[in-house]
Coordinates of C-alpha atoms in Angstrom, one line a residue:
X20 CA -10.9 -27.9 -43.5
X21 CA -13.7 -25.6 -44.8
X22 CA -15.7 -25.9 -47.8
X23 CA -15.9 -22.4 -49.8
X24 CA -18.9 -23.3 -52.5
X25 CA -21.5 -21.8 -51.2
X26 CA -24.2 -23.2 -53.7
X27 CA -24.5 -26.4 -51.9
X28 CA -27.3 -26.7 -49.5
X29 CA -25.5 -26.8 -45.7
X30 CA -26.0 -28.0 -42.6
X31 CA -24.0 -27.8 -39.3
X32 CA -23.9 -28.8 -35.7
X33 CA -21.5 -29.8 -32.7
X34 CA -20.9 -33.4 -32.3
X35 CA -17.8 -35.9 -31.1
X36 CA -16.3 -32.7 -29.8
X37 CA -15.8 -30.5 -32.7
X38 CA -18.3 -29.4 -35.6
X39 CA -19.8 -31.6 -38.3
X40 CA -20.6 -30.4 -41.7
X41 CA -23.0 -31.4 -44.5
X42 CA -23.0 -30.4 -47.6
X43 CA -25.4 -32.0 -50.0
X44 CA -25.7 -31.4 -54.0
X45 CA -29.8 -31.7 -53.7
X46 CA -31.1 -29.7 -51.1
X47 CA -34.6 -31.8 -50.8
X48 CA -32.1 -34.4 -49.1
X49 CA -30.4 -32.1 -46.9
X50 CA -33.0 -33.1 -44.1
X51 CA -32.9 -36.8 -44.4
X52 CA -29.0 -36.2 -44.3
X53 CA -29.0 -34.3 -41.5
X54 CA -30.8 -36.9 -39.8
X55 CA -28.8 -39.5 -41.1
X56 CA -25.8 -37.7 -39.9
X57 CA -26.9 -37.0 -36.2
X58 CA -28.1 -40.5 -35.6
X59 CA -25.0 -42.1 -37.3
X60 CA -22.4 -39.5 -35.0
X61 CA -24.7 -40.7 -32.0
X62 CA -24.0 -44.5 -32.9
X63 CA -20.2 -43.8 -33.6
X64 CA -20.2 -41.8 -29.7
X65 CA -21.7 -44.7 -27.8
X66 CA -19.7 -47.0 -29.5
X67 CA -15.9 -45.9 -29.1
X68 CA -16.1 -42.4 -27.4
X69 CA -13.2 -42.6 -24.6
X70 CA -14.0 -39.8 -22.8
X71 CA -17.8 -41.7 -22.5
X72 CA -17.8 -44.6 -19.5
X73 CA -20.8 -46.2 -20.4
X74 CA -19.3 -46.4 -24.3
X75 CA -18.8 -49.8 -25.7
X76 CA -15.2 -49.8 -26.4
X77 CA -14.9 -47.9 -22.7
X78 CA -16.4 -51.4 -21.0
X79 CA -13.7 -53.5 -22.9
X80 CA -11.7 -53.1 -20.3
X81 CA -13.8 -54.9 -17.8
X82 CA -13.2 -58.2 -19.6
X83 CA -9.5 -58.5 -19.0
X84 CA -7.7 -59.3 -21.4
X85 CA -10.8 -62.2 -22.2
X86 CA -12.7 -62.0 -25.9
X87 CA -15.2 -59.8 -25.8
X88 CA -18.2 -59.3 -28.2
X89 CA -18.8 -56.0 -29.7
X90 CA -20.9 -54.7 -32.1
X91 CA -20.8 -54.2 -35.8
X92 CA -19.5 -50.8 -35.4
X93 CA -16.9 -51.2 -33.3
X94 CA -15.7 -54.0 -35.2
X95 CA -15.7 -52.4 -38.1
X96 CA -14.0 -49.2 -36.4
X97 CA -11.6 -51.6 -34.6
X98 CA -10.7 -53.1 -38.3
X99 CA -10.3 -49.8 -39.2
X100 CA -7.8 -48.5 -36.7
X101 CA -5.9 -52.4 -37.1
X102 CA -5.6 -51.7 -41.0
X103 CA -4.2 -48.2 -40.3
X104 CA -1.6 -49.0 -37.7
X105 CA -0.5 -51.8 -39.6
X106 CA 0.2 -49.4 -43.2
X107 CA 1.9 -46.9 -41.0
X108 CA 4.5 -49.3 -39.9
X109 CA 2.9 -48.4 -36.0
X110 CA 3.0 -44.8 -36.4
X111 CA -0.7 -44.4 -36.1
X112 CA -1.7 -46.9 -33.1
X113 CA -5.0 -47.4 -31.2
X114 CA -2.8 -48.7 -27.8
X115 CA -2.0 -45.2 -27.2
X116 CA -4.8 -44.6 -25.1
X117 CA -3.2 -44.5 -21.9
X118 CA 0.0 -42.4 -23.1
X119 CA -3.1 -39.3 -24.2
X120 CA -4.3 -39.7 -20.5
X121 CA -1.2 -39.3 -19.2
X122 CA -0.8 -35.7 -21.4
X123 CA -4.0 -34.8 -19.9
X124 CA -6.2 -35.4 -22.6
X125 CA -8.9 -38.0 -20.3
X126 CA -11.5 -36.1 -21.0
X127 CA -13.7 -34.0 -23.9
X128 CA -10.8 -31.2 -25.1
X129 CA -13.1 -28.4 -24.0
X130 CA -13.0 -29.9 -20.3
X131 CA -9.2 -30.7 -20.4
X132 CA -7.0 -29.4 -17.2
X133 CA -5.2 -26.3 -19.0
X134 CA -2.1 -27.4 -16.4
X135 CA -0.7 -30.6 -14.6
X136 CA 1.9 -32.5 -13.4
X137 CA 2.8 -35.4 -16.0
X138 CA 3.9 -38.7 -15.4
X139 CA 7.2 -40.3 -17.4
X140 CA 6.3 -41.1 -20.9
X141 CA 5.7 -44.8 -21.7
X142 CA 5.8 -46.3 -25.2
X143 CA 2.3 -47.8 -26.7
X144 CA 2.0 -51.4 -25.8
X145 CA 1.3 -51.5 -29.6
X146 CA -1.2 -52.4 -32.1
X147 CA -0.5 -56.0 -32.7
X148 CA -1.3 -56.6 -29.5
X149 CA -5.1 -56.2 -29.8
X150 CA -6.5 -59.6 -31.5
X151 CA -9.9 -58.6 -33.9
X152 CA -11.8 -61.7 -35.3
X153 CA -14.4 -59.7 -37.7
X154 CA -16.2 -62.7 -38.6
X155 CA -17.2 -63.5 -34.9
X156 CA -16.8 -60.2 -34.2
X157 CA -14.8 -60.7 -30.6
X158 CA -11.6 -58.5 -29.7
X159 CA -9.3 -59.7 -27.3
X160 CA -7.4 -56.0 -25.7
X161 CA -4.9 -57.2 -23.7
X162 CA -5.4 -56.5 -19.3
X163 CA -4.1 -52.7 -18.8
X164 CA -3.9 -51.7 -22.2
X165 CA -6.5 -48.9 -23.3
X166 CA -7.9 -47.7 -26.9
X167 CA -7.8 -44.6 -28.6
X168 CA -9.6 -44.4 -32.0
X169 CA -8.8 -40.6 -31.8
X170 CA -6.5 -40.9 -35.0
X171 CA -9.1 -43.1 -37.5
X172 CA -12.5 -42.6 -35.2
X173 CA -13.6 -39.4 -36.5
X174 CA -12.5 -40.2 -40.5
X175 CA -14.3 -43.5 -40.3
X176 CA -17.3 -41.9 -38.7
X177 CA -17.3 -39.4 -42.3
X178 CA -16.3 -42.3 -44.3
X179 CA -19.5 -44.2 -42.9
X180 CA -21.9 -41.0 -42.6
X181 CA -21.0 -40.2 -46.1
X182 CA -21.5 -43.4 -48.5
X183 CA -25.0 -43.7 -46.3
X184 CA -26.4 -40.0 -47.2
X185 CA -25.0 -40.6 -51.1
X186 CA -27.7 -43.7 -50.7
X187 CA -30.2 -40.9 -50.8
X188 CA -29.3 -40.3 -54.4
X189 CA -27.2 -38.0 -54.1
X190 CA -23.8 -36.3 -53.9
X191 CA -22.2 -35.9 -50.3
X192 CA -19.4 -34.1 -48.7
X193 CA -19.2 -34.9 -44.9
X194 CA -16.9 -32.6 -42.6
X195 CA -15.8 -33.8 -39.0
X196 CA -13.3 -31.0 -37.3
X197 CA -10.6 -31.6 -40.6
X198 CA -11.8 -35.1 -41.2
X199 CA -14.2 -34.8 -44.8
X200 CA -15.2 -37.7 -46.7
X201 CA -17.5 -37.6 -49.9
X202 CA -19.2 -39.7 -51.8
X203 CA -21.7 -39.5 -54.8
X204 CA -21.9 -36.9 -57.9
X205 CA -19.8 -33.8 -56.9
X206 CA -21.6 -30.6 -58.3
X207 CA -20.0 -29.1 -61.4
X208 CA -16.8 -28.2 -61.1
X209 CA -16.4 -30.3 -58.2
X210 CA -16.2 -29.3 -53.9
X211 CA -13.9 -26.6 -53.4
X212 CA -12.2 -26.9 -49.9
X213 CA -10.3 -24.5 -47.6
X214 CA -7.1 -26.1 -46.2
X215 CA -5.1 -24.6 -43.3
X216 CA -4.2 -25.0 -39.6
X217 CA -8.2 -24.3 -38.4
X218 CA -10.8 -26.4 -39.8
X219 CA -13.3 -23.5 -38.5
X220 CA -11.7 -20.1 -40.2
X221 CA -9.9 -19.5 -43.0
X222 CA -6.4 -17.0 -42.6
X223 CA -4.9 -15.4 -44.8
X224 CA -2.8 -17.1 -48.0
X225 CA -5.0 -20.6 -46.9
X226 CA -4.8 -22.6 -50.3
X227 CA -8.2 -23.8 -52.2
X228 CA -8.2 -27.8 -53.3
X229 CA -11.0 -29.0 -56.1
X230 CA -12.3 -32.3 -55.0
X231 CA -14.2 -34.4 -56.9
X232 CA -14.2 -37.7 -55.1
X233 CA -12.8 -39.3 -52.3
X234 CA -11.2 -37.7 -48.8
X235 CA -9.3 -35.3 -47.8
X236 CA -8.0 -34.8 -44.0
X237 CA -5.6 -32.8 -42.1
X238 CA -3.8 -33.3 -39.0
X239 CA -2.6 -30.1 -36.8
X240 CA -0.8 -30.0 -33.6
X241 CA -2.2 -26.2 -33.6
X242 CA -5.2 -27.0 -32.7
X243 CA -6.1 -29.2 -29.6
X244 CA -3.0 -27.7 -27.4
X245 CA -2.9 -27.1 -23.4
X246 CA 0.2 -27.9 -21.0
X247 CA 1.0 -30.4 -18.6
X248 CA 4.3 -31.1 -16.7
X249 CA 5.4 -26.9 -17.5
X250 CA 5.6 -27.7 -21.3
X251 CA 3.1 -27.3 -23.8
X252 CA 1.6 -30.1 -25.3
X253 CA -0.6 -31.7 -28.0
X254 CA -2.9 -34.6 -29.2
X255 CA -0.5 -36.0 -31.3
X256 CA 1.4 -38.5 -29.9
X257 CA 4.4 -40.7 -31.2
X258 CA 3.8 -44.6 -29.8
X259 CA 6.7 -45.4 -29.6
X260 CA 8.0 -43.4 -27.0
X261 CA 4.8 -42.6 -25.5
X262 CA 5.6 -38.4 -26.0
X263 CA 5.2 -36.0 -28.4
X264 CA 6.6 -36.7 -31.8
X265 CA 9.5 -33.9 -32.9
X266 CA 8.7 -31.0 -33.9
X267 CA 9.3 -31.0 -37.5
X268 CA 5.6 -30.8 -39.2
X269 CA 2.7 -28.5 -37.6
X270 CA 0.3 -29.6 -40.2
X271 CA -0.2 -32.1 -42.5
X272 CA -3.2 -32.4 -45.2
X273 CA -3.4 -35.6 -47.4
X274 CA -6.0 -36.7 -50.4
X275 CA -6.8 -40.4 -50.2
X276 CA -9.1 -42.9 -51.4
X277 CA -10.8 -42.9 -47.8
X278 CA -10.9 -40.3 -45.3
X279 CA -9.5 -43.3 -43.1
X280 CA -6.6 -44.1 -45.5
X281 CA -6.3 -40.0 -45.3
X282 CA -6.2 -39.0 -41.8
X283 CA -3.7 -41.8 -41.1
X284 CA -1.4 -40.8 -43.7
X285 CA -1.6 -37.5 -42.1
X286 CA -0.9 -38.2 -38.5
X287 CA 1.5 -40.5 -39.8
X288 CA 3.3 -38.0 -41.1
X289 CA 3.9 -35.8 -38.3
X290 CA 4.9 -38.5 -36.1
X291 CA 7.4 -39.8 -38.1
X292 CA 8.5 -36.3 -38.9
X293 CA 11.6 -35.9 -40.9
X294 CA 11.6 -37.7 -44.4
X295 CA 7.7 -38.0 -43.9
X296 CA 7.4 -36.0 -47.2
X297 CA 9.5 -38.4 -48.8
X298 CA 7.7 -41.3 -47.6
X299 CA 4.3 -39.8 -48.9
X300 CA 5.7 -39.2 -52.2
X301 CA 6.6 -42.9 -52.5
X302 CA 3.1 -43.8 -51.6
X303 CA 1.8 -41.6 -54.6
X304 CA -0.3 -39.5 -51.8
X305 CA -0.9 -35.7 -52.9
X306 CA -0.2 -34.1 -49.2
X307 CA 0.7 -30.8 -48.3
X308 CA 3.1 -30.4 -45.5
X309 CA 3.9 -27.4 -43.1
X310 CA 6.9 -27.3 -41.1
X311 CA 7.1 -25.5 -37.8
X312 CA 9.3 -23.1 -39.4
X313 CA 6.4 -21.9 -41.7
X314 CA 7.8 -23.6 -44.6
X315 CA 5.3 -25.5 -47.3
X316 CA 6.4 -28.6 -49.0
X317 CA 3.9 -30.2 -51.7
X318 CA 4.3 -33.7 -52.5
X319 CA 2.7 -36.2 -55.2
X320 CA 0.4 -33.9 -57.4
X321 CA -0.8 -31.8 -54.7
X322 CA -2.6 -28.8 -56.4
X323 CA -4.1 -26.5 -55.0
X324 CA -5.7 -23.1 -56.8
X325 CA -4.1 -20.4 -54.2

């Protein structure tokens, strides 16, 4: 997802394996912002990075299925990716950590083995499993079973990064690799954002969206893509059965309250695959959907200027 105003003061830089983007509506903030958005991206990395052994969520493990403390991020993260798995019915699940190291992904994607042998899918032990008490902040994560924030981690991070740089006094639009959150005034006419496949270039007949508040995310199996076990293979991965979801939907982009509320709807929706248009229509989500077959399919308002 790429913004195309180009009035808005901008910053960029590589963080949580894949680019972050600021743009800012008062340029004499876009320093404090910046800083703002390195420190909070640093705070989100140490906290639930998987691919990080000395992260927080990474040492959950050695407690054994016991309560464990953690910190006000990670409990708030962990409530995040709870809320999430619960409104997609399971689609989008945090116990699907052990089913991504199994496709290969068990390490930052730039590292990732191109090749491999692959081990029989298993489903997701599943979300319910994992006990969060967020007013003593302790999660119980059941012996064996391993967290992946990868499908809320990154929107929560812009969710977070954004309402704190709007504190500046002004208005924000945070990018993370598809993920973008704003808050704050928009400037006039409102953020106008790229949306296709590649968060990082722009291709030909890529529609324009106007946003004026809230999120916007997509989810791609185009993107972060290698092989294991002779087949090609994705990030994306349906919990209950452990494997790659069907190949109905390549990409899926959906406007939501909260980037959170956004990138699971998204995910969501290529998991679940056929009828997931329908099923974001009923939730009143605007979402534009692209099949593998190159069709488009819009869905609950979605307008887009191209």
């Amino acid at each position: 997802m790429r913004s195309l105003r180009a009035a808005p003061p901008r910053a960029a830089f590589s963080a949580l394996g894949t680019t972050a983007v600021l743009l800012v509506t008062d340029g004499e903030a876009l320093a404090d912002g910046e800083r703002l958005l390195r420190a909070g991206l640093a705070e989100v990395d140490a906290a639930y990075s998987r691919f990080r052994d000395d992260s927080e969520i990474m040492r959950l493990g050695a407690y054994e299925g016991r309560a464990a403390p953690v910190s006000p991020l990670l409990a708030e993260a962990l409530d995040a990716a709870l809320r999430a798995a619960a409104a997609t019915d399971g689609l989008v699940d945090p116990t699907v950590g052990q089913a991504m190291i199994d496709l290969g992904y068990d390490r930052d994607f730039a590292l990732v083995d191109p090749d491999g042998a692959a081990p029989a899918p298993r489903p997701a032990p599943g979300y319910w499993r994992v006990r969060l008490d967020t007013a003593t902040r302790q999660v119980v994560v059941p012996r064996g079973v391993r967290l992946d924030l990868g499908s809320t981690g990154k929107a929560f991070a812009a969710d977070r990064a954004a309402a704190r740089i709007a504190a500046l006094g002004c208005g924000v639009l945070v990018s993370l690799g598809g993920d973008l959150a704003t808050a704050g005034p928009p400037p006039e006419g409102g953020w106008l954002v790229g949306v296709g496949d590649d968060h990082r270039a722009a291709a030909p007949g890529d529609p324009v969206v106007t946003i004026r508040s809230g999120a916007l995310a997509t989810s791609s199996v185009t993107q972060r893509a290698w092989r294991r076990g002779g087949r090609a293979v994705h990030h994306i991965v349906d919990p209950r059965t452990g494997d790659l979801p069907a190949p109905v939907w390549r990409t899926v982009t959906v406007a939501a309250r909260s980037c959170v509320d956004a990138n699971a709807a998204a995910t969501a929706a290529i998991v679940r695959g056929d009828g997931a248009d329908a099923w974001l229509d009923g939730a009143g989500l605007p979402a534009r959907l692209v099949g593998h077959d190159g069709r488009v399919v819009t869905v609950g308002g979605w307008r887009s200027h191209a």
